[in-house]
GROMACS .gro file of C-alpha atoms in nm:
model
  117
    1UNK     CA    1  18.534 -11.104  13.962
    2UNK     CA    2  18.813 -10.928  14.145
    3UNK     CA    3  18.836 -10.881  14.521
    4UNK     CA    4  19.044 -10.604  14.676
    5UNK     CA    5  19.181 -10.586  15.029
    6UNK     CA    6  19.341 -10.264  15.149
    7UNK     CA    7  19.575 -10.209  15.441
    8UNK     CA    8  19.806  -9.947  15.583
    9UNK     CA    9  19.580  -9.664  15.689
   10UNK     CA   10  19.600  -9.500  16.028
   11UNK     CA   11  19.665  -9.185  16.227
   12UNK     CA   12  19.976  -8.980  16.159
   13UNK     CA   13  20.099  -8.632  16.240
   14UNK     CA   14  20.135  -8.370  15.971
   15UNK     CA   15  20.460  -8.418  15.784
   16UNK     CA   16  20.458  -8.791  15.844
   17UNK     CA   17  20.431  -9.081  15.604
   18UNK     CA   18  20.207  -9.379  15.543
   19UNK     CA   19  20.208  -9.658  15.289
   20UNK     CA   20  19.885  -9.808  15.166
   21UNK     CA   21  19.865 -10.149  15.006
   22UNK     CA   22  19.589 -10.309  14.803
   23UNK     CA   23  19.604 -10.677  14.718
   24UNK     CA   24  19.381 -10.813  14.443
   25UNK     CA   25  19.257 -11.168  14.415
   26UNK     CA   26  19.027 -11.356  14.182
   27UNK     CA   27  19.046 -11.285  13.811
   28UNK     CA   28  19.359 -11.075  13.844
   29UNK     CA   29  19.471 -11.149  13.488
   30UNK     CA   30  19.188 -10.920  13.377
   31UNK     CA   31  19.310 -10.618  13.574
   32UNK     CA   32  19.384 -10.312  13.364
   33UNK     CA   33  19.453  -9.990  13.553
   34UNK     CA   34  19.498  -9.980  13.931
   35UNK     CA   35  19.454  -9.671  14.139
   36UNK     CA   36  19.362  -9.493  14.457
   37UNK     CA   37  19.074  -9.259  14.527
   38UNK     CA   38  18.978  -9.077  14.843
   39UNK     CA   39  18.670  -8.929  14.997
   40UNK     CA   40  18.673  -8.674  15.275
   41UNK     CA   41  18.362  -8.602  15.486
   42UNK     CA   42  18.113  -8.396  15.290
   43UNK     CA   43  18.313  -8.417  14.970
   44UNK     CA   44  18.296  -8.621  14.653
   45UNK     CA   45  18.528  -8.911  14.590
   46UNK     CA   46  18.832  -8.796  14.396
   47UNK     CA   47  19.117  -8.957  14.210
   48UNK     CA   48  19.447  -8.956  14.398
   49UNK     CA   49  19.673  -9.159  14.172
   50UNK     CA   50  19.640  -9.416  13.898
   51UNK     CA   51  19.873  -9.659  13.724
   52UNK     CA   52  19.798  -9.806  13.384
   53UNK     CA   53  19.864 -10.168  13.300
   54UNK     CA   54  20.183 -10.055  13.128
   55UNK     CA   55  20.296  -9.854  13.429
   56UNK     CA   56  20.204  -9.503  13.318
   57UNK     CA   57  20.099  -9.296  13.618
   58UNK     CA   58  19.896  -8.987  13.683
   59UNK     CA   59  19.833  -8.793  14.002
   60UNK     CA   60  19.598  -8.535  14.143
   61UNK     CA   61  19.768  -8.197  14.148
   62UNK     CA   62  19.726  -8.181  14.525
   63UNK     CA   63  19.949  -8.484  14.583
   64UNK     CA   64  20.212  -8.447  14.311
   65UNK     CA   65  20.560  -8.462  14.454
   66UNK     CA   66  20.436  -8.611  14.782
   67UNK     CA   67  20.261  -8.937  14.687
   68UNK     CA   68  20.395  -9.220  14.473
   69UNK     CA   69  20.190  -9.501  14.327
   70UNK     CA   70  20.351  -9.830  14.231
   71UNK     CA   71  20.229 -10.173  14.139
   72UNK     CA   72  20.362 -10.526  14.150
   73UNK     CA   73  20.182 -10.713  13.876
   74UNK     CA   74  20.326 -11.046  13.987
   75UNK     CA   75  20.159 -10.997  14.325
   76UNK     CA   76  19.854 -10.815  14.186
   77UNK     CA   77  19.919 -10.543  14.440
   78UNK     CA   78  19.920 -10.167  14.416
   79UNK     CA   79  20.084  -9.937  14.669
   80UNK     CA   80  20.053  -9.571  14.759
   81UNK     CA   81  20.346  -9.416  14.939
   82UNK     CA   82  20.231  -9.097  15.103
   83UNK     CA   83  20.493  -8.853  15.232
   84UNK     CA   84  20.470  -8.503  15.378
   85UNK     CA   85  20.112  -8.568  15.476
   86UNK     CA   86  19.885  -8.274  15.545
   87UNK     CA   87  19.561  -8.251  15.747
   88UNK     CA   88  19.374  -8.200  15.420
   89UNK     CA   89  19.483  -8.550  15.314
   90UNK     CA   90  19.251  -8.689  15.579
   91UNK     CA   91  18.997  -8.914  15.408
   92UNK     CA   92  18.892  -9.269  15.343
   93UNK     CA   93  19.118  -9.406  15.073
   94UNK     CA   94  18.977  -9.659  14.827
   95UNK     CA   95  19.160  -9.893  14.599
   96UNK     CA   96  19.018  -9.924  14.249
   97UNK     CA   97  19.089 -10.150  13.953
   98UNK     CA   98  18.912 -10.189  13.623
   99UNK     CA   99  18.849 -10.498  13.419
  100UNK     CA  100  19.044 -10.513  13.093
  101UNK     CA  101  18.770 -10.714  12.923
  102UNK     CA  102  18.452 -10.530  13.018
  103UNK     CA  103  18.556 -10.206  13.188
  104UNK     CA  104  18.384 -10.289  13.515
  105UNK     CA  105  18.526 -10.106  13.818
  106UNK     CA  106  18.604 -10.289  14.139
  107UNK     CA  107  18.646 -10.113  14.473
  108UNK     CA  108  18.809 -10.199  14.799
  109UNK     CA  109  18.635 -10.147  15.132
  110UNK     CA  110  18.834  -9.834  15.209
  111UNK     CA  111  19.096  -9.752  15.468
  112UNK     CA  112  19.091  -9.446  15.691
  113UNK     CA  113  19.382  -9.204  15.680
  114UNK     CA  114  19.381  -8.932  15.945
  115UNK     CA  115  19.646  -8.660  15.955
  116UNK     CA  116  19.659  -8.450  16.271
  117UNK     CA  117  19.793  -8.096  16.276
   0.00000   0.00000   0.00000
């Protein structure tokens, strides 16, 4: 089992920045990829950014050049630096990791990000 605790969400004006953190605990040695998803009201949850166990990253086209994902494997923590935020980035952001041994996905409780225009 892996537990995830997110922090760093909040309210920011357009053009501003926020940094999200997600700390994993439990069977962290089994963590494979770590990533961030988001869900806006009335929309499906979508991938924002993902980092493989080896550090390879991929991003949604809508955030490329503005968001940066990083991970500290020693701390079992993944970060999402969000710059040049836009109102359309407003959503609940969820941390996600998958289990290297069985492929099970674990989710954080979500953190609200609101960008005002």
